[in-house]
PDB file of C-alpha atoms in Angstrom:
ATOM      1  CA  MET A   1      81.816 -22.959  82.437  1.00 71.00           C
ATOM      2  CA  SER A   2      82.573 -25.907  80.221  1.00 85.00           C
ATOM      3  CA  VAL A   3      84.974 -28.782  80.612  1.00 91.00           C
ATOM      4  CA  ASP A   4      87.190 -30.133  77.844  1.00 92.00           C
ATOM      5  CA  THR A   5      88.942 -33.477  77.519  1.00 93.00           C
ATOM      6  CA  GLN A   6      92.238 -32.107  78.797  1.00 94.00           C
ATOM      7  CA  THR A   7      90.555 -30.875  81.993  1.00 93.00           C
ATOM      8  CA  VAL A   8      88.947 -34.280  82.541  1.00 94.00           C
ATOM      9  CA  LYS A   9      92.315 -36.000  82.105  1.00 94.00           C
ATOM     10  CA  ARG A  10      94.002 -33.540  84.474  1.00 94.00           C
ATOM     11  CA  VAL A  11      91.364 -34.026  87.173  1.00 93.00           C
ATOM     12  CA  ALA A  12      91.594 -37.804  86.727  1.00 94.00           C
ATOM     13  CA  ARG A  13      95.371 -37.647  87.116  1.00 95.00           C
ATOM     14  CA  LEU A  14      95.055 -35.515  90.267  1.00 96.00           C
ATOM     15  CA  ALA A  15      92.535 -38.002  91.663  1.00 96.00           C
ATOM     16  CA  ARG A  16      94.844 -40.887  90.714  1.00 96.00           C
ATOM     17  CA  ILE A  17      92.155 -42.414  88.477  1.00 94.00           C
ATOM     18  CA  LYS A  18      93.095 -44.093  85.223  1.00 94.00           C
ATOM     19  CA  VAL A  19      90.864 -42.767  82.423  1.00 93.00           C
ATOM     20  CA  SER A  20      91.073 -43.862  78.805  1.00 93.00           C
ATOM     21  CA  ASP A  21      90.565 -41.430  75.919  1.00 92.00           C
ATOM     22  CA  ASP A  22      87.086 -42.827  75.217  1.00 93.00           C
ATOM     23  CA  ASP A  23      86.084 -42.469  78.869  1.00 93.00           C
ATOM     24  CA  ALA A  24      87.470 -38.932  78.987  1.00 94.00           C
ATOM     25  CA  THR A  25      85.361 -37.967  75.978  1.00 93.00           C
ATOM     26  CA  ARG A  26      82.236 -39.490  77.534  1.00 94.00           C
ATOM     27  CA  MET A  27      82.954 -37.838  80.897  1.00 94.00           C
ATOM     28  CA  THR A  28      83.382 -34.454  79.220  1.00 94.00           C
ATOM     29  CA  GLY A  29      79.753 -34.540  78.090  1.00 93.00           C
ATOM     30  CA  GLU A  30      78.522 -35.773  81.463  1.00 94.00           C
ATOM     31  CA  LEU A  31      80.438 -33.144  83.423  1.00 93.00           C
ATOM     32  CA  ASN A  32      79.240 -30.376  81.108  1.00 94.00           C
ATOM     33  CA  ALA A  33      75.644 -31.531  81.685  1.00 94.00           C
ATOM     34  CA  ILE A  34      76.174 -31.446  85.465  1.00 94.00           C
ATOM     35  CA  LEU A  35      77.738 -27.985  85.323  1.00 93.00           C
ATOM     36  CA  GLY A  36      74.861 -26.786  83.130  1.00 93.00           C
ATOM     37  CA  PHE A  37      72.380 -27.930  85.767  1.00 94.00           C
ATOM     38  CA  VAL A  38      74.352 -26.121  88.483  1.00 92.00           C
ATOM     39  CA  GLU A  39      74.258 -22.949  86.386  1.00 92.00           C
ATOM     40  CA  GLN A  40      70.469 -23.313  86.172  1.00 93.00           C
ATOM     41  CA  LEU A  41      70.309 -23.530  89.971  1.00 90.00           C
ATOM     42  CA  ASP A  42      72.232 -20.248  90.209  1.00 89.00           C
ATOM     43  CA  GLU A  43      69.394 -18.517  88.328  1.00 90.00           C
ATOM     44  CA  VAL A  44      66.742 -19.443  90.917  1.00 90.00           C
ATOM     45  CA  ASP A  45      65.558 -16.505  93.049  1.00 91.00           C
ATOM     46  CA  ILE A  46      65.920 -17.516  96.690  1.00 89.00           C
ATOM     47  CA  GLU A  47      65.355 -14.073  98.201  1.00 92.00           C
ATOM     48  CA  GLY A  48      63.416 -14.450 101.462  1.00 91.00           C
ATOM     49  CA  VAL A  49      63.547 -18.248 101.503  1.00 88.00           C
ATOM     50  CA  GLU A  50      64.502 -19.584 104.927  1.00 86.00           C
ATOM     51  CA  PRO A  51      67.068 -22.387 105.014  1.00 86.00           C
ATOM     52  CA  MET A  52      65.588 -25.709 106.084  1.00 83.00           C
ATOM     53  CA  THR A  53      66.960 -29.039 107.196  1.00 80.00           C
ATOM     54  CA  SER A  54      63.980 -31.119 106.139  1.00 82.00           C
ATOM     55  CA  VAL A  55      60.961 -30.869 103.880  1.00 84.00           C
ATOM     56  CA  VAL A  56      58.706 -31.688 106.831  1.00 86.00           C
ATOM     57  CA  GLU A  57      58.740 -29.415 109.888  1.00 82.00           C
ATOM     58  CA  GLN A  58      60.050 -31.414 112.818  1.00 82.00           C
ATOM     59  CA  THR A  59      61.993 -30.941 116.007  1.00 83.00           C
ATOM     60  CA  MET A  60      65.050 -32.982 116.773  1.00 80.00           C
ATOM     61  CA  LYS A  61      64.862 -35.509 119.560  1.00 85.00           C
ATOM     62  CA  LYS A  62      67.449 -34.651 122.158  1.00 88.00           C
ATOM     63  CA  ARG A  63      68.577 -36.471 125.234  1.00 85.00           C
ATOM     64  CA  VAL A  64      69.544 -34.808 128.472  1.00 86.00           C
ATOM     65  CA  ASP A  65      73.233 -33.950 128.358  1.00 84.00           C
ATOM     66  CA  GLY A  66      74.189 -35.033 131.843  1.00 84.00           C
ATOM     67  CA  VAL A  67      77.565 -36.328 132.972  1.00 83.00           C
ATOM     68  CA  THR A  68      77.409 -39.574 134.903  1.00 80.00           C
ATOM     69  CA  ASP A  69      79.950 -42.171 135.866  1.00 74.00           C
ATOM     70  CA  GLY A  70      77.720 -44.896 134.482  1.00 80.00           C
ATOM     71  CA  ASN A  71      77.520 -46.672 137.848  1.00 83.00           C
ATOM     72  CA  LYS A  72      79.522 -49.539 136.353  1.00 87.00           C
ATOM     73  CA  ALA A  73      82.918 -49.078 138.008  1.00 86.00           C
ATOM     74  CA  ASP A  74      82.534 -52.226 140.118  1.00 87.00           C
ATOM     75  CA  ASP A  75      81.475 -54.297 137.085  1.00 89.00           C
ATOM     76  CA  ILE A  76      84.393 -52.997 135.036  1.00 89.00           C
ATOM     77  CA  THR A  77      87.098 -53.567 137.642  1.00 90.00           C
ATOM     78  CA  ARG A  78      85.706 -56.938 138.771  1.00 89.00           C
ATOM     79  CA  ASN A  79      87.806 -58.868 136.220  1.00 89.00           C
ATOM     80  CA  ALA A  80      90.973 -56.817 136.731  1.00 91.00           C
ATOM     81  CA  PRO A  81      93.990 -58.713 138.118  1.00 91.00           C
ATOM     82  CA  ALA A  82      94.431 -55.956 140.703  1.00 91.00           C
ATOM     83  CA  SER A  83      92.196 -53.005 141.580  1.00 90.00           C
ATOM     84  CA  GLU A  84      91.772 -50.591 144.438  1.00 90.00           C
ATOM     85  CA  ASP A  85      88.971 -48.066 145.035  1.00 90.00           C
ATOM     86  CA  GLN A  86      87.504 -48.816 141.594  1.00 87.00           C
ATOM     87  CA  PHE A  87      90.823 -48.103 139.830  1.00 91.00           C
ATOM     88  CA  PHE A  88      93.044 -50.517 137.923  1.00 92.00           C
ATOM     89  CA  MET A  89      96.368 -51.283 139.596  1.00 92.00           C
ATOM     90  CA  VAL A  90      99.297 -51.729 137.195  1.00 91.00           C
ATOM     91  CA  PRO A  91     102.948 -52.494 137.837  1.00 89.00           C
ATOM     92  CA  LYS A  92     105.388 -49.617 137.893  1.00 88.00           C
ATOM     93  CA  VAL A  93     107.088 -49.301 134.496  1.00 88.00           C
ATOM     94  CA  VAL A  94     109.135 -46.084 134.939  1.00 87.00           C
ATOM     95  CA  GLU A  95     111.929 -45.903 137.475  1.00 77.00           C
TER      96      GLU A  95
END
């Protein structure tokens, strides 16, 4: 696949990027080089290669997924103008 100047201008317009004619010509060569490299990657034989997340084998550090209330309800409601049983009290706004 190759890109021409018209394609570069169309993509720039869709991306709302202002591109001059000189820049479009320069970008055409750069995009064709990138697409050429991607085509080279398509030729690599990856049969039997396991997907990996890192070059170095490692296990992810995980924390215990436990639900807690944080034991901070008293600290949080301490500065409230009105609270009751660790809940904020607010004035009634709907009749």
